[in-house]
Short mmCIF file of C-alpha atoms in Angstrom, two decimals:
data_model
loop_
_atom_site.label_atom_id
_atom_site.label_comp_id
_atom_site.label_asym_id
_atom_site.label_seq_id
_atom_site.Cartn_x
_atom_site.Cartn_y
_atom_site.Cartn_z
CA MET O 1 109.69 84.58 78.66
CA LYS O 2 107.90 87.68 79.44
CA LYS O 3 107.70 88.29 83.37
CA THR O 4 104.39 89.59 85.24
CA LEU O 5 104.15 90.60 88.90
CA THR O 6 100.82 90.45 90.95
CA LEU O 7 100.76 92.48 94.49
CA ALA O 8 97.80 91.06 96.01
CA GLY O 9 96.19 88.54 98.53
CA SER O 10 96.17 84.65 98.74
CA ASP O 11 92.76 83.09 98.27
CA SER O 12 93.16 79.68 99.99
CA SER O 13 90.31 78.39 98.16
CA GLY O 14 92.08 78.80 94.89
CA GLY O 15 89.83 80.34 92.99
CA ALA O 16 90.70 84.39 93.38
CA GLY O 17 93.57 86.43 94.42
CA ILE O 18 97.04 85.34 93.40
CA GLN O 19 95.88 81.82 92.85
CA ALA O 20 93.72 83.23 90.06
CA ASP O 21 96.58 85.32 88.70
CA LEU O 22 99.16 82.70 88.39
CA LYS O 23 96.55 80.38 86.73
CA THR O 24 95.84 83.23 84.27
CA PHE O 25 99.38 83.98 83.94
CA GLN O 26 100.33 80.47 82.81
CA GLU O 27 97.48 80.13 80.35
CA HIS O 28 98.82 83.29 78.73
CA ASN O 29 102.36 81.91 78.37
CA VAL O 30 104.23 84.54 80.76
CA TYR O 31 106.21 84.23 84.11
CA GLY O 32 104.42 85.14 87.00
CA MET O 33 105.83 86.16 90.59
CA THR O 34 103.70 87.24 93.48
CA ALA O 35 104.27 89.68 96.40
CA LEU O 36 101.32 88.59 98.99
CA THR O 37 99.78 91.31 101.18
CA SER O 38 97.48 89.29 103.02
CA ILE O 39 96.12 85.70 103.32
CA VAL O 40 92.52 85.01 103.29
CA SER O 41 90.79 81.95 104.58
CA MET O 42 87.12 80.72 105.03
CA THR O 43 85.36 79.29 107.85
CA PRO O 44 84.33 75.76 106.48
CA GLU O 45 80.71 75.85 108.15
CA THR O 46 79.78 79.52 106.78
CA TRP O 47 82.51 80.41 103.93
CA SER O 48 82.80 83.60 106.02
CA HIS O 49 86.00 85.28 104.95
CA ASN O 50 89.01 85.77 107.53
CA VAL O 51 91.76 88.06 106.13
CA THR O 52 94.97 88.06 107.77
CA PRO O 53 97.31 90.52 106.61
CA ILE O 54 100.90 90.57 106.02
CA ASP O 55 103.62 93.02 107.47
CA VAL O 56 104.32 95.75 105.11
CA ASN O 57 108.03 94.98 105.53
CA ILE O 58 107.78 91.62 104.40
CA VAL O 59 105.55 93.00 101.31
CA GLU O 60 108.45 95.22 100.63
CA LYS O 61 111.01 92.11 100.79
CA GLN O 62 109.00 90.12 98.31
CA LEU O 63 108.85 93.28 96.12
CA GLU O 64 112.74 93.74 96.08
CA THR O 65 113.16 90.20 95.43
CA ILE O 66 110.92 90.60 92.16
CA LEU O 67 111.90 93.66 91.23
CA SER O 68 115.58 92.67 91.19
CA ILE O 69 114.77 90.18 88.59
CA GLY O 70 112.73 92.65 86.33
CA ILE O 71 109.08 92.48 85.17
CA ASP O 72 107.46 93.32 81.93
CA ALA O 73 103.99 94.01 83.59
CA MET O 74 102.24 94.21 86.85
CA LYS O 75 98.89 94.23 88.66
CA THR O 76 97.71 95.05 92.07
CA GLY O 77 94.63 93.18 93.76
CA MET O 78 93.80 93.23 97.27
CA LEU O 79 96.22 95.75 99.32
CA GLY O 80 94.55 95.96 102.49
CA SER O 81 96.30 99.31 104.18
CA VAL O 82 97.29 102.53 103.39
CA GLU O 83 101.12 101.63 103.97
CA ILE O 84 100.80 98.63 101.43
CA ILE O 85 99.22 101.26 99.04
CA GLU O 86 101.91 104.02 99.63
CA LEU O 87 104.73 101.04 99.20
CA ALA O 88 103.17 99.82 96.13
CA ALA O 89 103.10 103.58 94.64
CA ASN O 90 106.74 103.98 95.88
CA LYS O 91 108.08 100.87 94.11
CA ILE O 92 105.96 101.64 90.81
CA LYS O 93 107.69 105.35 90.63
CA SER O 94 111.23 104.69 91.80
CA ASN O 95 111.58 101.56 89.48
CA HIS O 96 109.88 103.28 86.67
CA LEU O 97 107.58 100.66 85.94
CA ASN O 98 105.13 100.41 82.95
CA ASN O 99 102.29 98.40 82.20
CA VAL O 100 100.73 98.79 85.48
CA VAL O 101 97.28 97.31 86.01
CA ILE O 102 95.27 98.61 89.26
CA ASP O 103 92.55 96.39 90.07
CA PRO O 104 91.05 98.42 92.86
CA VAL O 105 89.85 95.83 95.22
CA MET O 106 87.70 97.26 97.95
CA VAL O 107 86.05 95.09 100.77
CA CYS O 108 82.60 96.12 100.80
CA LYS O 109 79.51 96.18 103.79
CA GLY O 110 77.07 96.94 100.94
CA GLU O 111 76.32 99.15 97.98
CA ASP O 112 76.85 102.63 99.42
CA GLU O 113 79.59 101.78 102.28
CA VAL O 114 83.38 100.58 102.45
CA LEU O 115 84.91 98.98 105.31
CA GLN O 116 88.29 100.97 104.84
CA PRO O 117 87.32 104.27 103.02
CA GLU O 118 90.95 105.50 103.98
CA ASN O 119 92.45 102.85 101.55
CA THR O 120 90.00 103.71 98.68
CA ASP O 121 91.18 107.42 99.36
CA ALA O 122 94.98 106.39 98.99
CA MET O 123 94.42 104.38 95.92
CA ARG O 124 92.45 107.68 94.12
CA GLU O 125 95.31 109.77 95.19
CA LEU O 126 98.40 107.56 94.87
CA LEU O 127 97.75 104.59 92.31
CA LEU O 128 95.60 105.83 89.95
CA PRO O 129 97.76 108.60 88.43
CA LEU O 130 100.21 105.57 88.15
CA ALA O 131 97.86 103.23 86.43
CA THR O 132 98.28 102.27 82.85
CA ILE O 133 94.86 101.04 82.93
CA THR O 134 92.29 100.49 86.09
CA THR O 135 89.76 98.00 86.11
CA PRO O 136 86.89 98.43 88.71
CA ASN O 137 83.77 97.07 89.15
CA LEU O 138 80.43 99.11 89.15
CA PHE O 139 80.70 99.51 92.85
CA GLU O 140 84.31 100.47 92.71
CA ALA O 141 84.21 102.74 89.93
CA GLY O 142 81.23 104.59 91.82
CA GLN O 143 83.48 104.88 94.89
CA LEU O 144 86.54 106.05 92.91
CA ALA O 145 84.84 108.63 91.04
CA LYS O 146 82.44 109.59 94.05
CA THR O 147 79.37 109.20 91.65
CA GLY O 148 77.38 106.80 93.91
CA PRO O 149 75.72 103.81 92.63
CA ILE O 150 75.90 103.07 88.61
CA HIS O 151 73.23 101.62 87.09
CA ASP O 152 73.53 102.14 83.28
CA ILE O 153 75.93 102.78 80.48
CA ASP O 154 75.58 106.85 80.80
CA GLY O 155 76.48 106.11 84.55
CA MET O 156 79.61 103.99 83.51
CA LYS O 157 80.74 106.91 81.15
CA GLU O 158 80.53 109.56 83.68
CA ALA O 159 82.52 107.44 86.21
CA ALA O 160 84.88 106.42 83.55
CA GLU O 161 85.71 110.18 82.80
CA LYS O 162 86.08 111.13 86.27
CA ILE O 163 88.67 108.26 86.51
CA ILE O 164 90.85 109.51 83.78
CA GLU O 165 90.60 112.94 85.53
CA LEU O 166 92.22 111.17 88.65
CA GLY O 167 95.17 110.25 86.54
CA ALA O 168 94.71 106.75 85.00
CA LYS O 169 95.74 106.44 81.63
CA ASN O 170 92.76 104.21 80.63
CA VAL O 171 89.83 102.51 82.70
CA VAL O 172 87.54 99.50 82.05
CA ILE O 173 84.79 99.48 84.04
CA LYS O 174 83.11 96.11 84.51
CA GLY O 175 79.52 95.95 84.28
CA GLY O 176 79.20 92.32 83.84
CA LYS O 177 75.92 90.58 84.71
CA ALA O 178 75.33 93.48 87.47
CA LEU O 179 74.38 96.20 85.08
CA ASP O 180 70.68 96.53 84.03
CA HIS O 181 71.29 95.20 80.49
CA ASP O 182 70.45 92.16 78.33
CA GLN O 183 74.39 92.02 77.34
CA ALA O 184 77.45 91.31 79.82
CA ILE O 185 78.51 95.05 79.32
CA ASP O 186 82.03 96.23 80.04
CA LEU O 187 83.11 100.08 79.04
CA PHE O 188 86.76 100.68 78.15
CA TYR O 189 87.76 104.51 77.75
CA ASP O 190 90.88 106.06 77.10
CA GLY O 191 90.30 109.51 77.85
CA THR O 192 89.28 110.04 74.21
CA GLU O 193 86.93 107.07 72.94
CA PHE O 194 84.15 105.04 74.56
CA LEU O 195 84.36 101.36 73.54
CA VAL O 196 81.15 99.15 74.83
CA LEU O 197 82.39 95.58 75.11
CA GLU O 198 79.21 93.23 74.90
CA LYS O 199 78.92 89.24 75.45
CA ASP O 200 75.84 87.16 75.92
CA LYS O 201 75.12 87.11 79.88
CA ILE O 202 75.89 83.54 81.42
CA ASN O 203 73.27 82.72 84.18
CA THR O 204 75.39 81.31 86.59
CA THR O 205 76.83 81.84 89.97
CA TYR O 206 80.19 80.01 89.51
CA ASN O 207 82.04 83.23 88.83
CA HIS O 208 84.39 83.16 91.72
CA GLY O 209 87.78 84.85 90.67
CA ALA O 210 86.32 86.45 87.44
CA GLY O 211 87.53 89.93 88.32
CA CYS O 212 91.14 88.91 89.09
CA THR O 213 91.22 86.77 86.19
CA PHE O 214 90.14 89.71 84.11
CA ALA O 215 92.78 92.17 85.33
CA ALA O 216 95.38 89.33 85.08
CA ALA O 217 94.80 88.40 81.61
CA ILE O 218 94.94 92.40 80.70
CA THR O 219 98.32 92.41 82.55
CA ALA O 220 99.90 89.10 80.70
CA ASN O 221 98.50 90.61 77.29
CA LEU O 222 100.40 94.05 78.11
CA ALA O 223 103.52 92.28 78.82
CA GLN O 224 103.52 90.51 75.67
CA GLY O 225 103.10 93.70 73.82
CA LYS O 226 99.53 94.13 73.00
CA SER O 227 98.12 97.66 73.06
CA VAL O 228 96.10 98.70 76.13
CA LYS O 229 92.69 98.32 73.89
CA GLU O 230 93.63 95.03 72.36
CA ALA O 231 94.70 93.75 75.86
CA VAL O 232 91.47 94.60 77.19
CA ILE O 233 89.35 93.10 74.19
CA ALA O 234 91.52 89.91 74.45
CA ALA O 235 90.85 89.73 78.38
CA LYS O 236 87.14 89.85 77.93
CA ASP O 237 87.29 87.00 75.42
CA PHE O 238 89.32 84.76 77.73
CA VAL O 239 87.40 85.78 80.95
CA HIS O 240 84.28 85.11 79.41
CA ALA O 241 85.27 81.70 78.10
CA ALA O 242 86.10 80.94 81.93
CA ILE O 243 82.94 81.92 83.23
CA LYS O 244 80.92 80.12 80.75
CA ASN O 245 82.98 76.96 81.70
CA GLY O 246 82.56 77.57 85.37
CA TRP O 247 82.26 74.93 87.97
CA LYS O 248 80.77 74.05 91.42
CA LEU O 249 84.01 74.09 94.09
CA ASN O 250 81.49 73.14 97.23
CA ASP O 251 78.06 74.31 98.46
CA PHE O 252 79.02 77.82 98.61
CA VAL O 253 81.21 78.77 95.73
CA GLY O 254 81.78 77.81 92.22
CA SER O 255 85.06 79.04 90.39
CA VAL O 256 85.78 80.04 86.90
CA LYS O 257 87.63 77.59 84.46
CA HIS O 258 90.90 79.33 83.57
CA GLY O 259 91.97 76.95 81.00
CA ALA O 260 88.68 77.47 79.03
CA TYR O 261 89.66 79.69 76.51
CA HIS O 262 92.34 77.86 75.41
CA ASN O 263 90.96 74.28 75.67
#
């Protein structure tokens, strides 16, 4: 089996983070391994998130275990600190890792402020130049490219060009239902060609874990030998089915259904 790594946070509710990644890897018939950067729990009464970081030395020990086995592709998710971002970059470079998917997860206060701007700077400077592909949503793309809020396809294209200039080999910006468009739009750019990916919008709030699932599907597809473009197209089909069949988890959140595409 092809082997994949997710370097990300643990979502105790099971819908996002490494739990979503492992479910997605399983659906793609690749062997998933995990290096946890943080543990996210939720307050039952309000579903507010509590993030407990994991010491960078323990993160490194996890990575050493996994890299001693070897991997065919990897993804990053919630990294949490500059130290962990630096560790990730060093391991990617020193182990000459290929098929690197950077999902630039940012914990945000709103549309124009990031809780940890130093993490965004570190991702921009250290991880994007190592990315086979990066998978920001509209907010994250605007932060990485320093364009500000993105509202349309032209804005997505401008941000994509700037992200490629920062060193990423490919980028797919997730517009999804947030974009002011009658379709769910994602934009893929390889530095030469723009590809607009369209699917019917799904009127649902049961989409917890969609971003992690999309990036994990790209990772699995790359591990199995697909080109980056093929990996993105197949991942969009996979996550669209997962969102379409999303279901209510509790009164606060609904999760995507990771097994929907193959059922």
